Amino acid sequence: MDDVLITNLSPELLRSSLRTLISLGGHNQQAFVQHVRRHITSSPATTPSGKELFPVPNVLSDACIKYLADTRCVFSCKLSLQAVYRLSEFCQAIVAANATWELESSLEKALEGFGGDIVQCVQSLKEAGLVPTDELKEALRDLVKSLSQMRAYCVGSKPQRLTYPLTRGERQVHDIFSFLFPTEASAPDAQPVKERIDVKLPTSSKVETFKLGDLQFPRLFNGFWQLSSPAWGSASADKQEQALKSLVEAGLYAADMADHYGDAELVYGDFRNKLAPKVQSKVYAATKWCVFGPVKVPITEAWVLENVEARYRRLGGCVDLLQFHWYDYEVKDWLFILEQLIRLTKSRPDLVRAIGLCNFDSDYTVEACEYLISTTGSVGIVSNQVQFSLLDSRPLQRMCAVCDKYGLKLLTYGSFSGGLISEKWLGQPAPDLYSESLKLTPSQRKYYDIITTWGTWAEFQELLAALVRVGSKHQVSLTNVASRWVLQQPAVGAVIVGTRLGVSAHEGENLRVFDFSLDEEDIAVINRAALGVDMVKSVAIYQKIGDCGHEYRSMH
C-alpha cells in the first residue's frame, strides 16, 4: 500500500512526509542524500545554452529555474566540486547571452539568490573537508575568473550599468581560495575597490548597554545565524549593507556570528572595513570557534593562534568577542585551548579582545573558571551564550548563579523561539511543521520542539495571552514583553535577535524593549504562565533536556 500512497499523494504532502521521515534520525537523512547523489552522478543534468537560460531581458525562464534548482541539489548532497563547475557555467552563460535585468525584476531577484547559492556551495566545500587538490584549485580559479568577467560585464553594460548581484558569492570564493591555497593568487585581477559607507552613530540612544571585558556593548545583539541557510531568504551585498547601516545608526552596533554561518563574518567584516576609522572602532564583532568533533592535528599554542587568525582574517580586523564551543567535556584539551585564548587577549589585543563560552553547562563553566584562575590568575572569560526564553528557562536553575559568582554575562538566543512568541501565533492552531503553505523556518521547527517539551499548545496559547495583557499595559508587543523578561533575568547581558539582513527589518519594533520595564506584578503574571507554580515547568524542562547546552552533546 505504500506505493499506492506515494503514487497518489499530492507533491506538497509528499514533501511534508519526506521531511518528517528525515527528521526522525540521521540514518534516514543519510539514505535520502545517498539516493540523490547516486541519481545525480549517474544521470548528470545537461547544460542549456545561454540563450535558452536567458531568452529575453528581465524574465526568469523555466530553463533558468531548473538549472538553479539542479545546482542547489548538487551542492546540497555534497557534490561540491561538481557544483563549482556548474556555478562557473552559469556565470559564463550570463555574459555569453548578453543577459540584462532591471532592479527588482524576477531575473535580478533570482540572480541575488544565485549569489547566496555560491555562498552555500562554498560552505559545503568547507563542511566536506575537501583536500586542496590541483583539480579543486583550478575549479575555484575558473569560478573566480567567471565571477570577475561577469562583474566586468555588469560594469561595462550599456546604455545603463547593470547591478552586479554576486558580490557575496565572489567574496566567499576568494576567501576559500586564499584559505586552501594561501600561496596562490586566486585570479589575475583584483576585487573591486571598497567604497566608504557613511554611517552616523547616534549621539544619544535609549539602547541599554553592559560591559564585556573593556568594551560597552548594547543589550541587543544582531544575530546572523540566518545567513547559514537560504531558508530565511537571500539578499544582495548592497541590501545587506543598507540593513547593517540602519541597525548601527539605530544603536545596535554589535553582531553575533560564526564561521559556519555561511558568509556572515565576511559580510560584517566587509561592512565594518568600509566605515570611517572612528566609527569602525565602535562597531563590534562577536564570533565563534566551534569544535564539533575530534581534532586530528596536535593541539598547540600555534594551532590555537592559527584558528584565531582565521576569524580575524575573515572579519578583516579585530575579534571583539570570541566564543568557544567544545564537543566533549571529557576530552580535556578545551582547558588548554581556553588558557591560550585568554593569554592571547593579553598579548595580542589587536587580534582578539575578549573570550566567552558557547553552550557550556554549569558544571563545566565552573571548571573552566577555576582552571583559568589557577593558571592565569583570573577568570578571564567574560560570557556564555545559551538558549534562554520563557519556554526554555533552564539557565534559572543553575547557570545564572554560576555566572553571578564568576562575573560572567549571558548572551541569550532563542528568546523569541524563532518567531513563535509573537502575535502571529496567538489564537492559531498548532502548526504542521512541514507544511508547504506555512513555510516554517528551521528555527521555528526547532523551537516548536521546545514548546512541546515545555507544555501543550493550549498552554502556549495561555502564555501568549498573558503576554498580550502585560504588553497592553505598557503599549508594546507581546514579543517585546518576552524579550524584556529575559533581559531582566539575573546575569543576562544581551538578547541576540535573529536578523534577516536585507530581507526584512524589525529594528524599530525590537528597540521598543527599551521603552519600559516589567514591574513585580508583571513578572508574577508572566512567571505563573511560563514557569508554573513553584517553577514546576522550569524544573521539568531542565530535567527533560538537561543543563544548558546538553542538547548539543547528548548529555543528561
XYZ file of C-alpha atoms in Angstrom:
556
model
C 0.000 0.000 0.000
C 2.978 2.322 0.401
C 3.345 2.523 -3.372
C -0.321 3.477 -3.689
C 0.206 6.295 -1.202
C 3.325 7.564 -2.980
C 1.578 7.455 -6.346
C -1.495 9.337 -5.213
C -0.279 11.859 -2.644
C -0.041 15.490 -3.709
C 3.506 16.889 -4.225
C 3.030 19.084 -1.134
C 2.134 16.158 1.100
C 4.927 14.042 -0.364
C 7.460 16.768 0.544
C 5.975 17.087 4.015
C 6.145 13.309 4.508
C 9.752 13.151 3.313
C 10.799 15.966 5.642
C 9.104 14.165 8.526
C 10.961 10.925 7.743
C 14.302 12.746 7.531
C 13.665 14.481 10.866
C 13.339 11.094 12.617
C 17.052 10.372 12.531
C 20.413 10.510 10.842
C 20.015 7.124 9.137
C 17.025 8.336 7.146
C 18.801 11.534 6.197
C 21.900 9.673 5.027
C 19.847 7.229 2.953
C 17.990 10.133 1.330
C 21.165 12.064 0.445
C 22.937 8.966 -0.837
C 19.980 8.153 -3.107
C 20.020 11.674 -4.560
C 23.816 11.563 -5.020
C 23.606 8.288 -6.936
C 20.919 9.697 -9.225
C 22.813 12.942 -9.915
C 26.067 11.097 -10.528
C 24.548 8.502 -12.852
C 22.305 10.976 -14.723
C 24.021 14.380 -14.683
C 21.892 17.335 -15.749
C 22.611 18.862 -19.140
C 23.719 22.473 -19.519
C 21.391 24.645 -21.627
C 22.850 27.350 -23.853
C 22.966 30.963 -22.703
C 20.065 31.869 -24.996
C 17.948 29.060 -23.517
C 18.671 30.249 -19.994
C 18.194 33.976 -20.787
C 15.892 34.270 -23.822
C 14.579 37.809 -23.085
C 15.503 40.659 -20.696
C 14.203 40.622 -17.098
C 12.441 37.269 -17.462
C 13.288 34.274 -15.311
C 12.938 31.400 -17.779
C 11.836 27.855 -16.922
C 15.249 26.619 -18.101
C 16.959 29.035 -15.676
C 14.732 27.976 -12.769
C 15.512 24.309 -13.425
C 19.260 24.902 -13.798
C 19.431 26.763 -10.487
C 17.332 24.096 -8.748
C 19.543 21.312 -10.119
C 22.653 23.181 -8.950
C 21.267 23.513 -5.417
C 20.627 19.782 -5.368
C 24.210 19.110 -6.456
C 25.888 21.081 -3.665
C 23.282 20.183 -1.041
C 24.163 16.496 -1.374
C 27.878 17.367 -1.038
C 28.890 17.010 -4.697
C 30.737 20.251 -4.133
C 33.335 20.091 -6.898
C 30.663 19.301 -9.485
C 28.649 22.254 -8.193
C 31.620 24.631 -8.592
C 31.762 23.768 -12.300
C 28.027 24.466 -12.658
C 28.378 27.860 -10.937
C 31.093 28.839 -13.410
C 28.987 27.699 -16.365
C 26.059 29.805 -15.197
C 28.172 32.973 -14.899
C 29.658 32.367 -18.325
C 26.193 31.850 -19.810
C 25.031 35.234 -18.487
C 27.865 37.007 -20.307
C 27.569 34.921 -23.473
C 23.830 35.595 -23.759
C 24.193 39.356 -23.069
C 21.525 38.894 -20.426
C 20.020 42.055 -18.939
C 17.859 42.759 -15.898
C 16.248 45.692 -14.148
C 16.039 46.392 -10.435
C 13.538 44.152 -8.642
C 12.792 42.142 -11.788
C 12.252 38.413 -11.336
C 15.594 37.738 -13.010
C 17.513 40.136 -10.765
C 15.980 38.533 -7.662
C 16.919 35.085 -8.969
C 20.489 36.264 -9.525
C 20.619 37.590 -5.967
C 19.530 34.119 -4.882
C 22.269 32.657 -7.065
C 24.785 34.766 -5.135
C 23.504 33.066 -1.985
C 23.856 29.690 -3.727
C 27.547 30.383 -4.309
C 27.931 31.136 -0.599
C 26.212 27.867 0.345
C 28.212 25.863 -2.182
C 31.491 27.160 -0.755
C 30.188 26.387 2.747
C 29.552 22.812 1.618
C 33.192 22.656 0.451
C 34.293 23.514 3.985
C 31.943 21.025 5.600
C 33.037 18.255 3.219
C 36.623 18.791 4.366
C 37.993 18.501 0.841
C 41.739 18.116 0.402
C 43.224 21.092 -1.540
C 43.963 19.281 -4.800
C 45.079 20.728 -8.137
C 41.648 19.902 -9.579
C 39.883 21.858 -6.837
C 42.336 24.757 -7.263
C 41.634 25.019 -10.972
C 37.870 24.705 -10.478
C 37.873 27.535 -7.937
C 40.203 29.626 -10.071
C 37.822 29.222 -13.016
C 34.902 30.260 -10.818
C 36.735 33.376 -9.615
C 37.574 34.241 -13.218
C 33.943 33.711 -14.322
C 32.687 35.926 -11.495
C 35.245 38.605 -12.384
C 34.170 38.518 -16.033
C 30.531 38.835 -15.025
C 31.332 41.813 -12.805
C 33.189 43.488 -15.683
C 30.230 42.737 -17.950
C 27.841 44.434 -15.498
C 30.076 47.474 -15.021
C 30.596 47.916 -18.761
C 26.995 47.257 -19.829
C 25.317 49.934 -21.960
C 23.285 52.097 -22.016
C 22.662 51.561 -18.303
C 25.061 49.819 -15.956
C 23.623 46.530 -14.676
C 23.569 45.824 -10.955
C 26.160 43.211 -10.009
C 24.292 40.770 -7.739
C 27.114 38.339 -6.906
C 29.398 40.314 -4.580
C 28.645 37.959 -1.678
C 29.490 34.897 -3.745
C 32.671 36.429 -5.169
C 33.843 37.414 -1.698
C 33.204 33.904 -0.355
C 35.050 32.227 -3.229
C 38.097 34.484 -2.829
C 38.102 33.642 0.883
C 38.003 29.856 0.461
C 40.668 30.038 -2.247
C 43.047 32.067 -0.085
C 42.411 29.686 2.806
C 43.018 26.473 0.846
C 45.807 27.836 -1.364
C 47.444 30.655 0.633
C 50.495 30.941 -1.629
C 48.473 31.210 -4.845
C 46.736 34.198 -6.437
C 43.054 33.408 -6.888
C 42.606 35.472 -10.044
C 44.655 37.757 -12.306
C 42.551 40.802 -11.480
C 41.761 42.166 -8.036
C 38.380 42.524 -6.390
C 36.675 45.919 -6.710
C 37.868 48.772 -4.500
C 35.853 49.117 -1.304
C 33.724 52.264 -1.223
C 33.292 54.110 2.059
C 29.920 53.749 3.810
C 28.814 56.872 5.641
C 27.380 55.771 8.995
C 26.455 58.211 11.747
C 26.467 56.749 15.238
C 23.619 58.131 17.395
C 24.743 60.909 19.742
C 22.208 59.689 22.292
C 20.284 56.448 22.418
C 17.708 54.680 24.554
C 19.567 51.406 23.964
C 20.754 49.963 27.271
C 24.377 48.809 27.433
C 26.508 46.488 29.566
C 30.223 45.799 29.938
C 32.079 42.829 28.451
C 35.781 42.996 29.078
C 36.804 46.589 28.437
C 34.011 47.317 25.945
C 30.478 48.606 26.384
C 28.008 46.529 24.336
C 24.317 47.142 23.556
C 21.862 44.774 25.248
C 20.502 43.674 21.882
C 22.890 41.881 19.505
C 22.199 41.410 15.808
C 22.237 37.632 15.269
C 23.430 36.350 11.884
C 22.616 32.624 12.124
C 20.021 33.191 9.413
C 22.850 33.651 6.900
C 23.647 29.953 7.350
C 20.772 28.857 5.093
C 18.716 30.269 2.194
C 15.631 29.044 4.080
C 15.397 32.552 5.583
C 15.777 34.283 2.234
C 18.743 35.787 0.440
C 19.729 39.366 -0.338
C 22.474 41.112 -2.283
C 25.541 42.641 -0.635
C 24.181 46.154 -1.264
C 20.901 45.375 0.513
C 22.761 43.768 3.403
C 24.989 46.821 3.782
C 21.975 49.120 3.868
C 20.389 46.910 6.543
C 23.573 46.972 8.621
C 23.814 50.742 8.255
C 20.268 51.115 9.616
C 20.991 48.796 12.543
C 24.180 50.603 13.570
C 22.586 54.032 13.236
C 19.744 52.794 15.470
C 22.290 51.978 18.195
C 22.567 48.232 17.535
C 26.285 48.140 16.841
C 27.189 44.591 17.944
C 26.660 41.402 15.951
C 26.899 37.712 16.776
C 28.081 35.288 14.093
C 30.243 32.238 13.379
C 32.367 30.981 10.516
C 29.786 28.230 9.908
C 27.012 30.824 9.437
C 27.566 31.000 5.689
C 29.394 34.233 4.833
C 28.354 36.100 7.990
C 31.910 37.035 9.039
C 32.761 38.234 5.531
C 29.551 40.278 5.272
C 30.136 42.006 8.590
C 33.885 42.396 8.142
C 33.489 43.961 4.710
C 30.845 46.353 6.058
C 32.905 47.316 9.090
C 36.010 47.979 6.999
C 34.092 50.418 4.796
C 33.337 52.632 7.799
C 35.334 55.658 8.862
C 38.016 54.609 11.414
C 36.340 56.401 14.346
C 33.061 54.588 13.603
C 34.706 51.281 12.735
C 36.301 51.041 16.188
C 32.849 51.249 17.795
C 31.144 48.549 15.698
C 31.725 45.246 17.471
C 32.050 41.703 16.166
C 31.314 38.653 18.302
C 32.064 35.415 16.510
C 32.660 31.784 17.459
C 35.167 28.995 17.364
C 33.140 25.798 17.490
C 34.932 22.451 17.657
C 32.270 19.897 16.752
C 34.380 16.723 16.729
C 37.768 15.176 17.480
C 40.748 17.295 16.453
C 43.044 15.426 14.057
C 46.146 17.598 14.491
C 48.360 18.351 17.534
C 46.710 20.926 19.811
C 49.413 23.531 20.353
C 49.744 27.256 21.008
C 50.443 27.734 17.292
C 47.278 25.826 16.351
C 45.163 27.974 18.675
C 46.710 31.134 17.215
C 46.049 29.865 13.687
C 42.346 29.424 14.444
C 42.021 32.875 15.964
C 43.839 34.384 12.993
C 41.379 32.660 10.634
C 38.491 34.548 12.236
C 40.495 37.777 12.261
C 41.178 37.301 8.546
C 37.532 36.733 7.640
C 36.449 39.742 9.684
C 39.269 41.837 8.272
C 40.063 43.068 11.762
C 39.850 42.513 15.497
C 37.563 39.889 17.032
C 35.939 41.806 19.872
C 34.489 38.658 21.454
C 35.466 35.090 20.525
C 33.049 32.491 21.904
C 34.365 28.957 22.271
C 32.369 25.716 21.960
C 33.770 22.216 22.574
C 32.163 18.920 21.588
C 33.085 16.643 24.535
C 33.907 17.848 28.046
C 35.720 14.588 28.830
C 38.345 15.388 26.185
C 40.164 17.937 28.333
C 42.047 19.766 25.568
C 39.444 22.507 25.855
C 41.034 23.716 29.096
C 44.415 24.219 27.417
C 42.718 25.980 24.484
C 40.863 28.367 26.798
C 44.070 29.169 28.648
C 45.818 30.008 25.368
C 42.882 32.146 24.247
C 42.959 34.152 27.474
C 46.704 34.664 27.101
C 46.152 35.903 23.527
C 43.763 38.624 24.758
C 46.663 39.944 26.837
C 49.490 39.504 24.325
C 47.538 40.231 21.116
C 44.582 42.526 21.921
C 44.796 43.726 18.314
C 43.759 40.185 17.302
C 41.145 39.256 19.938
C 39.860 41.348 22.837
C 37.681 39.040 24.933
C 36.838 35.342 25.276
C 33.463 33.801 26.033
C 31.913 30.351 26.088
C 29.164 28.981 23.862
C 26.634 26.429 25.140
C 28.695 25.380 28.164
C 26.767 23.883 31.076
C 27.026 24.975 34.706
C 29.497 22.328 35.954
C 31.960 22.867 33.132
C 31.628 26.642 33.259
C 32.733 26.337 36.891
C 35.588 24.010 35.866
C 36.694 26.488 33.184
C 36.657 29.422 35.592
C 38.532 27.589 38.345
C 41.133 26.263 35.921
C 41.745 29.705 34.464
C 42.057 31.257 37.911
C 44.710 28.656 38.794
C 46.683 29.013 35.539
C 46.307 32.684 34.572
C 45.397 34.338 37.876
C 41.888 35.411 36.824
C 38.655 34.059 35.368
C 39.459 35.650 32.016
C 36.301 34.575 30.169
C 33.516 37.154 30.152
C 30.362 35.407 28.851
C 28.454 32.263 27.974
C 25.997 32.097 25.076
C 22.994 29.899 25.886
C 19.384 29.369 24.934
C 17.094 31.325 27.284
C 13.423 32.154 26.882
C 10.089 31.993 28.638
C 9.794 28.443 27.299
C 13.382 27.388 27.971
C 14.257 28.840 31.352
C 16.949 26.276 32.204
C 19.561 28.982 32.984
C 17.488 29.917 36.048
C 18.175 26.536 37.604
C 21.952 26.874 37.985
C 23.644 28.872 35.209
C 22.585 32.351 36.354
C 24.037 31.731 39.813
C 27.307 30.417 38.342
C 27.620 33.496 36.134
C 26.948 35.831 39.052
C 29.635 34.072 41.108
C 32.330 34.378 38.447
C 31.295 37.695 36.905
C 30.112 36.298 33.546
C 27.290 37.643 31.393
C 24.800 35.528 29.495
C 24.222 36.211 25.816
C 20.904 34.581 25.042
C 19.447 33.163 21.829
C 16.060 31.602 21.112
C 14.398 34.290 23.234
C 11.643 34.738 20.599
C 11.533 30.977 19.886
C 12.166 31.541 16.209
C 9.270 33.998 15.970
C 6.694 31.645 17.531
C 6.417 34.003 20.522
C 4.526 36.646 18.555
C 1.042 37.948 17.854
C 1.064 35.970 14.606
C 0.589 32.700 16.510
C -1.965 33.942 19.045
C -5.250 32.092 18.553
C -3.786 29.847 15.858
C -3.847 26.040 15.796
C -0.652 24.069 16.294
C 1.301 24.148 13.026
C 2.074 21.284 10.666
C 5.875 21.535 10.859
C 6.470 20.606 7.240
C 3.500 22.274 5.586
C 4.354 23.863 2.238
C 1.855 26.665 2.808
C 3.128 27.654 6.275
C 6.778 27.658 5.170
C 8.167 27.345 8.687
C 11.856 28.175 9.036
C 14.391 25.717 10.516
C 14.342 27.850 13.682
C 10.589 27.561 14.051
C 10.699 23.788 13.640
C 13.455 23.640 16.267
C 11.620 25.818 18.762
C 8.308 24.072 18.238
C 10.053 21.072 19.819
C 10.850 23.324 22.802
C 7.153 24.226 23.090
C 6.084 20.568 23.124
C 8.801 19.780 25.703
C 7.683 22.713 27.842
C 3.932 22.038 27.654
C 0.898 21.787 25.385
C -0.113 24.101 22.542
C -3.100 25.172 24.653
C -0.746 26.200 27.471
C 1.369 28.064 24.937
C -1.740 29.986 23.878
C -2.381 30.883 27.517
C 1.194 32.191 27.768
C 0.771 34.327 24.650
C -2.485 35.711 26.049
C -0.750 36.621 29.333
C 1.995 38.401 27.390
C -0.633 40.344 25.435
C -2.205 41.556 28.682
C 1.143 42.751 30.034
C 2.014 44.289 26.652
C -1.259 46.219 26.566
C -0.412 47.739 29.929
C 2.897 49.062 28.560
C 1.637 49.616 24.986
C 4.195 47.249 23.490
C 4.016 43.911 21.657
C 3.985 40.529 23.360
C 7.375 39.871 21.736
C 8.757 42.981 23.462
C 7.458 41.633 26.762
C 9.099 38.241 26.167
C 12.488 39.772 25.402
C 12.203 42.278 28.280
C 11.577 39.365 30.655
C 14.831 37.715 29.536
C 16.765 40.990 29.842
C 15.604 41.362 33.448
C 16.807 37.902 34.496
C 19.962 37.507 36.619
C 23.318 37.663 34.772
C 21.771 38.370 31.359
C 23.846 40.817 29.353
C 22.104 40.800 25.992
C 19.455 39.116 23.888
C 20.557 38.056 20.405
C 17.921 38.923 17.813
C 17.970 36.996 14.535
C 18.417 39.422 11.654
C 17.448 38.657 8.031
C 19.864 41.145 6.533
C 18.332 42.830 3.508
C 15.242 40.577 3.588
C 13.234 42.075 6.456
C 13.860 44.725 9.102
C 12.472 44.911 12.639
C 14.905 47.178 14.486
C 12.203 49.764 15.235
C 9.978 47.145 16.831
C 12.859 45.470 18.677
C 14.096 48.767 20.116
C 10.800 49.227 21.957
C 12.106 46.723 24.505
C 13.986 49.697 25.992
C 10.821 51.800 26.410
C 9.603 50.032 29.547
C 10.461 47.742 32.452
C 8.444 44.922 33.924
C 7.276 45.507 37.487
C 6.746 42.852 40.165
C 3.111 42.350 39.171
C 4.088 41.842 35.512
C 6.806 39.365 36.457
C 4.373 37.407 38.650
C 1.816 37.126 35.812
C 4.460 36.038 33.304
C 6.179 33.592 35.672
C 2.893 31.909 36.530
C 2.185 31.267 32.845
C 5.763 30.457 31.752
C 7.482 28.855 34.740
C 4.473 27.368 36.501
C 3.614 27.362 40.203
C 6.820 26.955 42.237
C 8.708 26.905 38.889
C 7.424 23.392 38.180
C 7.583 23.851 34.383
C 11.081 25.327 34.536
C 12.305 22.424 36.651
C 10.607 19.927 34.326
C 12.266 21.209 31.150
C 15.630 21.222 32.943
C 15.085 17.588 33.888
C 13.948 16.601 30.388
C 16.683 18.328 28.341
C 19.441 18.727 30.912
C 21.503 21.786 31.719
C 22.389 24.480 29.193
C 23.985 23.084 26.046
C 23.285 19.425 26.824
C 21.120 19.167 23.705
C 24.297 19.657 21.652
C 26.232 16.901 23.421
C 23.640 14.143 24.034
C 24.110 14.537 27.781
C 21.987 14.439 30.882
